[in-house]
XYZ file of C-alpha atoms in Angstrom:
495
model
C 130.594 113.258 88.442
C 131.638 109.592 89.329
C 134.660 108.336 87.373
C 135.134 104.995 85.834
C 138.038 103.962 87.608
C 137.083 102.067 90.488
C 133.825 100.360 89.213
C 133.715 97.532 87.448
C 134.867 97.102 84.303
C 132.793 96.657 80.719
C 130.989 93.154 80.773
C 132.034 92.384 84.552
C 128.918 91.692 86.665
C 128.801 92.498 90.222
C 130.753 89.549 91.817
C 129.693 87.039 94.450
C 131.603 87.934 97.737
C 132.634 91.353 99.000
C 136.371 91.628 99.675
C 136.552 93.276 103.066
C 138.204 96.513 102.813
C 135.673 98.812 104.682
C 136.695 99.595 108.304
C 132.575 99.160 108.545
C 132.153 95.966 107.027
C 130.013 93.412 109.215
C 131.326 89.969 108.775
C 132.227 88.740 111.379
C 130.298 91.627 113.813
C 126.854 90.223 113.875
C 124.982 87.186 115.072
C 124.287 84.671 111.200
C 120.899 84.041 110.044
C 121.092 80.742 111.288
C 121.847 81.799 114.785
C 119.381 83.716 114.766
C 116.908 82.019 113.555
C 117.438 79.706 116.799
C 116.514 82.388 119.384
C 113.049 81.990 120.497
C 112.867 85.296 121.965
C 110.915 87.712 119.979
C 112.127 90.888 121.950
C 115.931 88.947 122.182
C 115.524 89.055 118.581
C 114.679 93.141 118.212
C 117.478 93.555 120.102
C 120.182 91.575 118.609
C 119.011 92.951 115.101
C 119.161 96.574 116.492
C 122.380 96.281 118.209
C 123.748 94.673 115.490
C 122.924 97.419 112.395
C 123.969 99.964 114.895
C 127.136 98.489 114.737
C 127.466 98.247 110.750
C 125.976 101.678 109.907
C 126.750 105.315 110.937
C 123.271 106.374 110.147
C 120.395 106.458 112.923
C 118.922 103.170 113.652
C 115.461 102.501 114.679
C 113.655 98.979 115.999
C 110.129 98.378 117.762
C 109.990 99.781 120.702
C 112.734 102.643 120.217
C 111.244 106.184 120.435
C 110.484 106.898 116.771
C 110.163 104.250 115.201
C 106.644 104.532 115.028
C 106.524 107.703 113.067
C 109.608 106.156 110.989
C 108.280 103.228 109.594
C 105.109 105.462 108.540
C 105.012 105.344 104.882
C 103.875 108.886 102.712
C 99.956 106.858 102.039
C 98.859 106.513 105.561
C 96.446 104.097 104.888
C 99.090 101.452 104.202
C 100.493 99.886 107.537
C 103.893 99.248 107.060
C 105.040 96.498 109.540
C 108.981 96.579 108.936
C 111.611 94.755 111.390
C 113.960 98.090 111.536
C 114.236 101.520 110.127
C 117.561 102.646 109.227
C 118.223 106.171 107.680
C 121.460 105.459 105.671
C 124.045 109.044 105.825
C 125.741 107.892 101.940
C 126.174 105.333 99.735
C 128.551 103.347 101.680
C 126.160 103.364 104.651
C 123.767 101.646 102.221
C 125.909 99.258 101.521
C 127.149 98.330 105.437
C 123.420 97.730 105.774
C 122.429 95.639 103.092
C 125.799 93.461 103.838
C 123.805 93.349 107.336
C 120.528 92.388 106.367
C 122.208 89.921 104.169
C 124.084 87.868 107.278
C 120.812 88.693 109.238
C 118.578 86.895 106.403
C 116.085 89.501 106.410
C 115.489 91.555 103.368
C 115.723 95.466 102.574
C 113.488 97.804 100.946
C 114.067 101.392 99.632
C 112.433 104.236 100.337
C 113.335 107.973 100.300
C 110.665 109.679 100.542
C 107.667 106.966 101.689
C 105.601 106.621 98.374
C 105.378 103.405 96.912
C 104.499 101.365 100.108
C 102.929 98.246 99.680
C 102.852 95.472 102.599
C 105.146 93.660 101.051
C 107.313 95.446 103.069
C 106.676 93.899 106.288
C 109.372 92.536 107.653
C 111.968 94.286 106.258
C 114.736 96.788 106.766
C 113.247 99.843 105.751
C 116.060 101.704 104.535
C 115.646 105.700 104.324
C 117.843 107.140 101.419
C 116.621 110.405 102.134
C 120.034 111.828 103.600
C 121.586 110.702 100.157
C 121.141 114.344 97.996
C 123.814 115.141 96.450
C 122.993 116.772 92.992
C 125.698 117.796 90.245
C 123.925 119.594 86.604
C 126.412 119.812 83.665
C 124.591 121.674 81.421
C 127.356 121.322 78.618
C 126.689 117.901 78.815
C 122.895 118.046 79.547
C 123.259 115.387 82.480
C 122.755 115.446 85.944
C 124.312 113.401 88.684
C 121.161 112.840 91.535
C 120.987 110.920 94.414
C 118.421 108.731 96.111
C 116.867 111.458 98.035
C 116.535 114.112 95.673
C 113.311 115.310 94.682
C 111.363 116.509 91.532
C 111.085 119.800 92.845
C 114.673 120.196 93.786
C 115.920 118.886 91.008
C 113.882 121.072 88.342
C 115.000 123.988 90.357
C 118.391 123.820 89.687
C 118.015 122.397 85.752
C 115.795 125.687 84.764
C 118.293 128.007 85.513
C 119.926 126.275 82.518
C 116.878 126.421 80.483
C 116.956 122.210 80.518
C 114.401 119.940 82.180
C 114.390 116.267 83.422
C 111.170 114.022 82.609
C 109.312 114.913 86.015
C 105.703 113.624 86.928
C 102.656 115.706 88.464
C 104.367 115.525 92.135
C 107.284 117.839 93.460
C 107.907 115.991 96.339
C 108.467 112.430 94.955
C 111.925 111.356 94.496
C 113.644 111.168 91.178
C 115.008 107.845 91.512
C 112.243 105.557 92.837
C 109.984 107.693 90.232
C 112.183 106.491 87.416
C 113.264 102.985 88.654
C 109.005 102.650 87.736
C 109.271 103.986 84.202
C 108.533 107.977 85.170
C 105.643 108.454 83.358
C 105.414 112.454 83.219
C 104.352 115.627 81.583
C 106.692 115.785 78.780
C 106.961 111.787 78.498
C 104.755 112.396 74.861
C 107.624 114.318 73.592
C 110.592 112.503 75.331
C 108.976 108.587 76.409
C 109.393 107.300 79.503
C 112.058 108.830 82.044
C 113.573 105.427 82.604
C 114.751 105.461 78.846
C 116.950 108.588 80.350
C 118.890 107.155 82.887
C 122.886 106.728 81.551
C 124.204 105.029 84.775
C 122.854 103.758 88.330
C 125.275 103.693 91.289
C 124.179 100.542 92.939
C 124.579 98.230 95.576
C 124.305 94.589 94.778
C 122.535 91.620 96.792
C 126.353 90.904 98.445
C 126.810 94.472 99.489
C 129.227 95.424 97.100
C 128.785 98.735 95.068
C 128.769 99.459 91.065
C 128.065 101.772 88.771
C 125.751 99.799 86.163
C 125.429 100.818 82.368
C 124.310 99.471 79.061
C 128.075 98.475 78.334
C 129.085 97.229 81.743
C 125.893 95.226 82.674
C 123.125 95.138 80.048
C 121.129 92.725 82.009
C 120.212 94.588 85.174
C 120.680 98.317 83.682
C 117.764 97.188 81.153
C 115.884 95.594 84.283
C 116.755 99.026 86.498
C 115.229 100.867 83.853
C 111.506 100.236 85.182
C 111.457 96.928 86.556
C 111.283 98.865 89.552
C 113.187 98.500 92.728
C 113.638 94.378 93.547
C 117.107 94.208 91.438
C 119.543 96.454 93.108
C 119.606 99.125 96.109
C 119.814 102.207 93.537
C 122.065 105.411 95.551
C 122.418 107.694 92.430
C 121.431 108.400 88.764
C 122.818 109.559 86.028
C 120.390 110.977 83.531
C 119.627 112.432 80.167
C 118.585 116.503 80.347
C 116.435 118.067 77.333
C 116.176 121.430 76.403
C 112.538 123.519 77.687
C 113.915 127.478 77.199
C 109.988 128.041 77.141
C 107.215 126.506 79.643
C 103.759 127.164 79.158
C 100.799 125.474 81.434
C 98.370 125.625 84.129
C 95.127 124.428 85.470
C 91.855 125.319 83.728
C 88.715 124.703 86.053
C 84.673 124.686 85.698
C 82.115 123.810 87.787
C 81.257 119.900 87.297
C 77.797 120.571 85.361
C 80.213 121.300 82.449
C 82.108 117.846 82.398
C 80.132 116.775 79.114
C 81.335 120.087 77.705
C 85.069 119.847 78.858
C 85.125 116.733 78.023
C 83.848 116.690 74.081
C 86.827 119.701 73.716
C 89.364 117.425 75.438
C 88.956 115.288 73.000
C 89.254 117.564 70.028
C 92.072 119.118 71.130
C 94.261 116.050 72.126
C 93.343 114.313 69.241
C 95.473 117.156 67.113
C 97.832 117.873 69.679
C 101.457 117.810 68.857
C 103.505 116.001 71.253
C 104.790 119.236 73.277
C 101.249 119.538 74.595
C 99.961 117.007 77.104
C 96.958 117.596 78.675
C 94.939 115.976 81.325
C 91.339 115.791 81.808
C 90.084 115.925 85.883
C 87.027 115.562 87.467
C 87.486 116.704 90.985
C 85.698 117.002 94.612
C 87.373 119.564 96.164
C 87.200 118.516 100.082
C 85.869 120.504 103.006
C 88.993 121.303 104.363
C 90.285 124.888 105.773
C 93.179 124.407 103.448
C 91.511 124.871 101.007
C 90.542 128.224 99.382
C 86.825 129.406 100.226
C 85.528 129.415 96.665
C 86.623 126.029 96.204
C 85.789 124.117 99.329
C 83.738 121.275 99.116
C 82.896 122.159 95.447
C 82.222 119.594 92.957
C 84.245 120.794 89.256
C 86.252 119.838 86.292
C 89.707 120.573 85.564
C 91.800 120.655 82.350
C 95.326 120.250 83.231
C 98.493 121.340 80.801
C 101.733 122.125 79.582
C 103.260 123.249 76.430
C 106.898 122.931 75.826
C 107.114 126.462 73.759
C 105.626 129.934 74.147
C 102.863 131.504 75.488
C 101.373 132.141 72.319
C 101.272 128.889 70.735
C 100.433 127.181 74.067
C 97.251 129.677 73.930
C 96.391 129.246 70.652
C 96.626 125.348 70.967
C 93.979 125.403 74.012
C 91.973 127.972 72.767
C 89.001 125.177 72.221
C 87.941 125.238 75.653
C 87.789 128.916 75.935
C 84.521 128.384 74.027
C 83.120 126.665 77.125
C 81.079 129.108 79.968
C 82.002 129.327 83.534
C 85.253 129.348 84.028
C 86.036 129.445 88.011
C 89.687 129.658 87.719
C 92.456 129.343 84.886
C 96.009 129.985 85.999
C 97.548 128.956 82.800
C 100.607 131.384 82.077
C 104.597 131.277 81.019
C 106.013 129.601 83.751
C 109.306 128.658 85.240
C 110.053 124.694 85.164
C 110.123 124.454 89.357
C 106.250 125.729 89.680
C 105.325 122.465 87.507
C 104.385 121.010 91.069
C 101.756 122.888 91.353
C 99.822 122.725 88.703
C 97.334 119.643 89.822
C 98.014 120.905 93.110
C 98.765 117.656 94.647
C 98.949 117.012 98.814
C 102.991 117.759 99.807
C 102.217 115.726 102.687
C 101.508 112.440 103.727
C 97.719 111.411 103.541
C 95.970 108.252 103.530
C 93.786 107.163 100.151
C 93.290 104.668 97.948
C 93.814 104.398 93.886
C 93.085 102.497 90.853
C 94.398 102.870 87.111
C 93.424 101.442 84.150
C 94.642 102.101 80.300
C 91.876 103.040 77.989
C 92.225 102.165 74.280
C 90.821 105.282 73.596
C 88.069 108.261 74.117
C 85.324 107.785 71.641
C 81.793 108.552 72.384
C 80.794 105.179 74.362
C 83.947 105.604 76.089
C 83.082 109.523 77.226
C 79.547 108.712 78.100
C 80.450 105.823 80.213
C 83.036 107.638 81.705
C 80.671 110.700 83.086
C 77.923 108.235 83.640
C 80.131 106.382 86.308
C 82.086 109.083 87.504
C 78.554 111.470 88.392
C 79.909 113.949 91.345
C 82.888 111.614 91.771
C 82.291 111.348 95.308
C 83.993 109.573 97.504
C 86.671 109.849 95.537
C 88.434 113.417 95.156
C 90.224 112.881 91.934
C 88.978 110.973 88.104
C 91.772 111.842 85.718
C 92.255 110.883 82.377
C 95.828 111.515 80.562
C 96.615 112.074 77.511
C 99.604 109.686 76.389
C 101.004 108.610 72.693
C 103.693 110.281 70.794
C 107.170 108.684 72.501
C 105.567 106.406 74.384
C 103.495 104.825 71.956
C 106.911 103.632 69.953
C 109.379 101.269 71.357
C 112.511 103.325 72.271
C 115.858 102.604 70.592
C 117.659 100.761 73.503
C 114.462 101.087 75.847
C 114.380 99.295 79.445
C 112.198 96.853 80.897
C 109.080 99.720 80.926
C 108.763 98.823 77.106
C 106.252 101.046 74.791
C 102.214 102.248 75.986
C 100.175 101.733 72.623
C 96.908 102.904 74.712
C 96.481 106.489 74.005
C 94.773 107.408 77.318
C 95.489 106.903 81.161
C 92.605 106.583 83.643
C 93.495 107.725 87.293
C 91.097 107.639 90.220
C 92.040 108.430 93.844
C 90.451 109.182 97.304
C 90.958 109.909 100.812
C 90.776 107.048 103.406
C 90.216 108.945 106.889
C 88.338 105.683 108.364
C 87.948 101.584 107.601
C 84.203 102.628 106.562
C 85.467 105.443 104.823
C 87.985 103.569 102.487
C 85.458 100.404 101.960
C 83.481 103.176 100.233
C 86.388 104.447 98.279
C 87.186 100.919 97.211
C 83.744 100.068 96.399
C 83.906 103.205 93.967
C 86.960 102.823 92.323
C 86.028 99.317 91.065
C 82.461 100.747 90.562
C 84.186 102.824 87.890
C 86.617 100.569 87.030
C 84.027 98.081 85.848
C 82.337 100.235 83.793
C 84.880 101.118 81.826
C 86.084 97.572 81.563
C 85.007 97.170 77.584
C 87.337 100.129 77.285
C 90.399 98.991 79.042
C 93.493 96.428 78.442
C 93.856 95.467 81.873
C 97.068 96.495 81.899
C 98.422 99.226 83.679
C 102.154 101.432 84.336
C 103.879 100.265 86.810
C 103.771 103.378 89.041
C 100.180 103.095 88.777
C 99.626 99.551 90.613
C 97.670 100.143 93.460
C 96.319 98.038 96.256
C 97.033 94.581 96.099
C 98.286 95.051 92.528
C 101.095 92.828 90.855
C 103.909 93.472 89.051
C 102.784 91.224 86.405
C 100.366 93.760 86.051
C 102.656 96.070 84.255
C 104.301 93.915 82.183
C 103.719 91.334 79.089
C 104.759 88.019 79.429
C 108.199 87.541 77.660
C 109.425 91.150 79.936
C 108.043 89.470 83.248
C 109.604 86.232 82.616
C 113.076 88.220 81.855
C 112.415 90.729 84.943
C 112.295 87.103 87.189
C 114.944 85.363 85.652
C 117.259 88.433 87.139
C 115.486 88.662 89.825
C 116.324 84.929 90.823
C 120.234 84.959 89.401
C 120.956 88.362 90.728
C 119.434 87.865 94.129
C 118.417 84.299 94.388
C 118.659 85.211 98.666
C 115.791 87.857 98.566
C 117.583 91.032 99.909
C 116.409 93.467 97.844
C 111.871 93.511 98.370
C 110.426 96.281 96.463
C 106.683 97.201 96.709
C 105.631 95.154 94.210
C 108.207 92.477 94.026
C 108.624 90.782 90.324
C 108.573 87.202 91.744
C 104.882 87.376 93.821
């Protein structure tokens, strides 16, 4: 685990300058902003900036025109073109930092990403910087922590916790990183019994808008360890986590599925049951459209169903006898619920493991009465275009402020609409688009307008996600912490 010594003390922000004590530290190695902002040259320019992060960073370094660096810059949502000025896949924390310092004296900014979700075009122009070298990974069970760096995933990471019989706060998705999960909130399966997975983190190791590095906590820097803690990714380049672990001995869940016909049905026990669930069930509600695709299984391609998704942080029995509502209900196709080990919770919504283009919207619902259910299956129909409408369940933790909480406050909406679909041509995601707000709009007497912010889709804003007085706090760090613009996340606090 990191030790204190050698970060900054309690109360001490991140200073100004960066003393230069690193054999790779660029001052002095590279051409200044202003030079460069002289040359007229756009390909002079590629160079130079090339040349130049080759020199501060051990890690591989990719420009336009390099072989690679087409595939590189490719973000996990192919639909999103991601016009960045250089890709640079960073070997450890220190590397991080010698490029940031870079990009700094270069005047160009930096974004994160490990694993490619969360692009946005707000990242042209940038350093992309890769973070996906960075996982290291250190459970202490006696201590229920764990030590993870920027590149670790979900799946990774619940794979070593369960053989300890303890759990993280993980979302639907085994390949999306911890960190940029968290640095949104983390809004996950077990998030109605333990709130948001943000509220979890104990320390970031950082690097600062200067280059220099930290390790950030609620003693030593209350300002940007609140803002860290889902404010998302514009503050500080995060290259580890310390977080909370909670105990989950037992693990019961799986996928329920119908044919679509009997939505009305699924839906009216949805209801019932997550209206008396305790908070170690969650529970989400699917309407899917299964695509045509030799992937997937015969009996399923192309078909048109419903889907009850779950988990149950106990035993088999309970878990069963808490669900039993929808065993009422004919036709099942498929139900793979069962006692399950915490590293096969990735697979439960079966979501893609890799890279696809689509398009999403998200709204909160302020509930799931009867208008709201019929105008919800009314607009949905055969869901088509789309391949996913998902509504989850949400309350219990994160309906209360938490003691201490970060900037991804409380959710008093009890319900989470999803929609997504696969964009495989311009025509094809005009369509999707066209359908999502289709929905979207008639569900709008049923909706806050607000939305999580690892739900923003599109051309989205982070104001989005937040209410006024926790916006206006986000920006005010945002501007005194980096007042240059180094740090551009996808959805930046200040546009």
């Amino acid at each position: 685990m990191p030790r204190e010594t050698g970060f900054l003390p309690k109360d001490q922000t991140i200073p100004s300058r960066l003393p230069i004590t690193d054999k790779r530290d660029v001052a002095g190695l590279i051409t200044s902003g202003a030079d460069r902002r002289r040359r007229t040259q756009q390909e002079e320019s590629v160079t130079t900036l090339g040349t130049d992060l080759r020199r501060a960073v051990r890690g591989q370094v990719l420009v336009p025109g390099d072989d690679g660096f087409e595939a590189a810059r490719l973000p996990w949502n192919r639909a999103v073109d991601q016009r960045v000025a250089a890709v640079v896949e960073v070997e450890d924390a220190a590397d991080a930092a010698a490029a940031v310092r870079c990009a700094r004296l270069a005047g160009l900014a930096v974004a994160a990403q490990p694993s490619g979700h969360g692009a946005t075009t707000h990242l042209d122009g940038t350093i992309l910087l890769r973070t996906g070298r960075l996982r290291g990974m250190e459970v202490l069970p006696e201590r229920r922590t764990a030590r993870v760096e920027a590149g670790v995933r979900w799946g990774e990471l619940l794979t070593a916790t369960g053989k300890h019989g303890l759990t993280g706060l993980p979302g639907s998705s085994p390949v999306v990183s911890v960190t940029g999960y968290t640095l949104g909130g983390g809004l996950g399966w077990f998030a109605r019994r333990h709130g948001w997975a943000a509220d979890g983190v104990r320390a970031f190791e950082v690097v600062g808008a200067d280059g220099s590095q930290a390790r950030v906590t609620a003693g030593s820097d209350p300002d940007l360890f609140w803002a860290l803690r889902g404010g998302g990714g514009d503050f500080a380049l995060v290259t580890a986590m310390e977080i909370d672990l909670h105990p989950a001995p037992l693990l019961y869940g799986g996928r329920m599925l119908w044919p679509a016909d009997r939505a009305p049905e699924v839906l009216a026990a949805y209801r019932e049951v997550t209206a008396a669930a305790p908070v170690e069930l969650t529970a989400w509600f699917a309407m899917v459209k299964f695509p045509p695709a030799p992937q997937v299984p015969e009996p399923l391609r192309g078909l048109a169903a419903v889907a009850v998704d779950s988990t149950f942080l106990g035993g088999e029995e309970e878990g069963c006898d808490l669900l039993r509502r929808f065993e009422d209900i004919p036709g099942l196709l498929r139900d793979s619920r069962a006692a399950m080990p915490l590293d096969a919770l990735g697979g439960i919504c079966a979501e893609p493991t890799q890279p696809v283009p689509g398009a999403g919207r998200a709204e909160l619902l302020t509930g799931l009465g009867d208008a709201v259910a019929d105008d919800l299956l009314a607009a949905a129909g055969d869901v088509a275009p789309l391949g996913t409408v998902q509504v989850r369940h949400l309350g219990g933790a994160l309906s209360r402020p938490a003691d201490g909480g970060g900037a991804c406050g409380h959710v008093p909406e009890p319900y989470l609409l999803s929609m997504v679909g696969p964009v495989m041509s311009p025509e094809g995601g005009q369509a999707v688009t066209a359908r999502l707000a289709q929905i979207a709009g008639a569900l709008a007497p049923h909706t806050t307008g607000r939305k999580p912010f690892t739900y923003l889709n599109g051309d989205e804003k982070a104001a989005s996600a937040f209410d006024a007085e926790t916006l206006a706090r986000l920006r005010e760090i945002k501007r005194r912490r980096d007042p240059d613009g180094v740090f551009r996340a996808g959805r930046p606090v200040l546009a």
